[in-house]
CSV table of C-alpha atoms in Angstrom, one decimal:
chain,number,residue,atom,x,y,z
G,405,UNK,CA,-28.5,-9.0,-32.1
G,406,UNK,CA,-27.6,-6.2,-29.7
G,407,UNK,CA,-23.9,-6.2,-28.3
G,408,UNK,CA,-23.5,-7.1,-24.6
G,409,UNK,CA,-22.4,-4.3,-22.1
G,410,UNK,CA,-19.6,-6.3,-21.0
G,411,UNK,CA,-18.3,-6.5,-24.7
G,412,UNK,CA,-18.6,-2.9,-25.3
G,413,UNK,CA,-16.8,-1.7,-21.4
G,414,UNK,CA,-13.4,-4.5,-23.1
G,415,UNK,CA,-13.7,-3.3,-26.3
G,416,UNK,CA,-13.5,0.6,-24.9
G,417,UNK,CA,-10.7,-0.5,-22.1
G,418,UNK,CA,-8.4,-2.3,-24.9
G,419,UNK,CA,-8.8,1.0,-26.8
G,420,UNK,CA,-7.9,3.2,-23.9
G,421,UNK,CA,-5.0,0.8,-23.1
G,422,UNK,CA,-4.1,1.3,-26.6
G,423,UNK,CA,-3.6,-2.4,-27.3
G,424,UNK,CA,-4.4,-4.3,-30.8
G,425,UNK,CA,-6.5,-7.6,-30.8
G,426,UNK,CA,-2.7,-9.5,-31.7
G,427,UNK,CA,-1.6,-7.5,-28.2
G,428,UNK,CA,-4.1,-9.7,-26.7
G,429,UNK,CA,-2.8,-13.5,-27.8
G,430,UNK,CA,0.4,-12.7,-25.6
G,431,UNK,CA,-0.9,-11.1,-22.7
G,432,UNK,CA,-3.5,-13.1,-22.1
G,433,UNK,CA,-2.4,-16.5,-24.2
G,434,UNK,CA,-5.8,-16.5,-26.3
G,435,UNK,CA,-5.4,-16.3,-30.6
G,436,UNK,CA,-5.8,-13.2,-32.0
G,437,UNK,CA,-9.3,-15.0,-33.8
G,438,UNK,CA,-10.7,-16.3,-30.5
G,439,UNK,CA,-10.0,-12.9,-29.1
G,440,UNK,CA,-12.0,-10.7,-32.2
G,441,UNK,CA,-14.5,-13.6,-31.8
G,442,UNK,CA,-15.2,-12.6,-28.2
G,443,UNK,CA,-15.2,-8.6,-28.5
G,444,UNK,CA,-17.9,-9.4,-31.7
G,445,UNK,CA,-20.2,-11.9,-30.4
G,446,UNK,CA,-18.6,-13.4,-27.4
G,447,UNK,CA,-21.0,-14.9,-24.4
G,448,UNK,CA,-18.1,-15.5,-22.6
G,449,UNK,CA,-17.1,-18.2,-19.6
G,450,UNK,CA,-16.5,-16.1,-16.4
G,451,UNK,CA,-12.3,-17.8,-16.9
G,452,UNK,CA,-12.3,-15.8,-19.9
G,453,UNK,CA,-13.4,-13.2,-18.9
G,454,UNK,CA,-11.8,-12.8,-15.5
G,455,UNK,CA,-8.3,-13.4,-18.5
G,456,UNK,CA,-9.6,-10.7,-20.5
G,457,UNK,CA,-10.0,-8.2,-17.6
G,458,UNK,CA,-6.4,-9.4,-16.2
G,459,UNK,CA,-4.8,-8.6,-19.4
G,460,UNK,CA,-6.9,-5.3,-19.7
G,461,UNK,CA,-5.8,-4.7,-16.1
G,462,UNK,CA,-8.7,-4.2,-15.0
G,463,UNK,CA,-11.2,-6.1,-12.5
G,464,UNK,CA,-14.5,-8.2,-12.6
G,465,UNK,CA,-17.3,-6.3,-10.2
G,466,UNK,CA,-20.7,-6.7,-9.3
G,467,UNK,CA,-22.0,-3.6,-8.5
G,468,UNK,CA,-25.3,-3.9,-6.7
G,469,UNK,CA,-27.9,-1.7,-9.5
G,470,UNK,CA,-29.0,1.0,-6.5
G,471,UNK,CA,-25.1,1.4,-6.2
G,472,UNK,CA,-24.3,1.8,-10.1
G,473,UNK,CA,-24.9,5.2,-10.9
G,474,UNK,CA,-23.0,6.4,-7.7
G,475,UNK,CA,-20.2,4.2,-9.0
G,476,UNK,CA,-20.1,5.0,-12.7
G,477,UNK,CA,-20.3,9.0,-11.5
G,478,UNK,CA,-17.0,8.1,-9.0
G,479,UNK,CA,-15.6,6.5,-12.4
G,480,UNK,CA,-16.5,9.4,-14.6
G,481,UNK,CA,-14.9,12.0,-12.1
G,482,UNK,CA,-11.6,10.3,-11.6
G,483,UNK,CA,-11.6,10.0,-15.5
G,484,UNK,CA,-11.7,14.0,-15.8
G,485,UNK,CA,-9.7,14.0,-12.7
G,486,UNK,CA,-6.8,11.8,-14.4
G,487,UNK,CA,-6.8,13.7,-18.2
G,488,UNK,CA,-6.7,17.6,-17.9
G,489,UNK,CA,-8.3,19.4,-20.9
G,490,UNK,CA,-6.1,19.7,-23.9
G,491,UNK,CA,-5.6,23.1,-24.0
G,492,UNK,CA,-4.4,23.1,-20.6
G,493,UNK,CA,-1.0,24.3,-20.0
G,494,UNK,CA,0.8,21.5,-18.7
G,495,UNK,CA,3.6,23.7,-17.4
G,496,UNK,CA,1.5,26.1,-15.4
G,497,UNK,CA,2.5,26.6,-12.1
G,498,UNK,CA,5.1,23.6,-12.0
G,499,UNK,CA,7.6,26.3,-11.2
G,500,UNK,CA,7.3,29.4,-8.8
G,501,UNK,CA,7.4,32.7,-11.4
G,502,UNK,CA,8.2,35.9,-10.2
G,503,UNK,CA,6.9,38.9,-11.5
């Protein structure tokens, strides 16, 4: 049985946010069991998941498909937009230097 897209895109956001399965039970009042159970094999109610994305702070969309590349290369840009490379210098330029 193939994973669901939807599983996959909370799995990656809970991972981002940096949150364990047990973070889940208290933000979003769910066991840490029913929670694993969704993110492995979860076909779940649109309550659930419009919980899960409100503890994931995140929202439920429906993205018409002609629209969906557009919006996942918005998504993608503001992602590199957010994080700068790591070996960017995070001090460069925050101060005026004079030669």
């Amino acid at each position: 049985m193939s994973r669901k897209p939807v599983l996959d895109q909370i799995l990656k956001r809970r991972r981002q946010l940096q949150l364990t399965q047990q973070d889940m039970q208290s933000r979003i009042g769910m066991t840490r069991q029913q929670y694993q159970r969704l993110e492995r094999e979860g076909n779940p109610r649109l309550d659930t998941l419009s919980l899960v994305a409100e503890g994931l702070n995140a929202e439920l969309m429906l993205i018409p498909r002609e629209k969906r590349l557009a919006v996942q290369h918005l998504l993608s840009q503001a992602d590199r937009e957010a994080s700068p490379p790591a070996d960017e210098n995070p001090w460069h330029g925050l101060l005026d230097e004079e030669s």
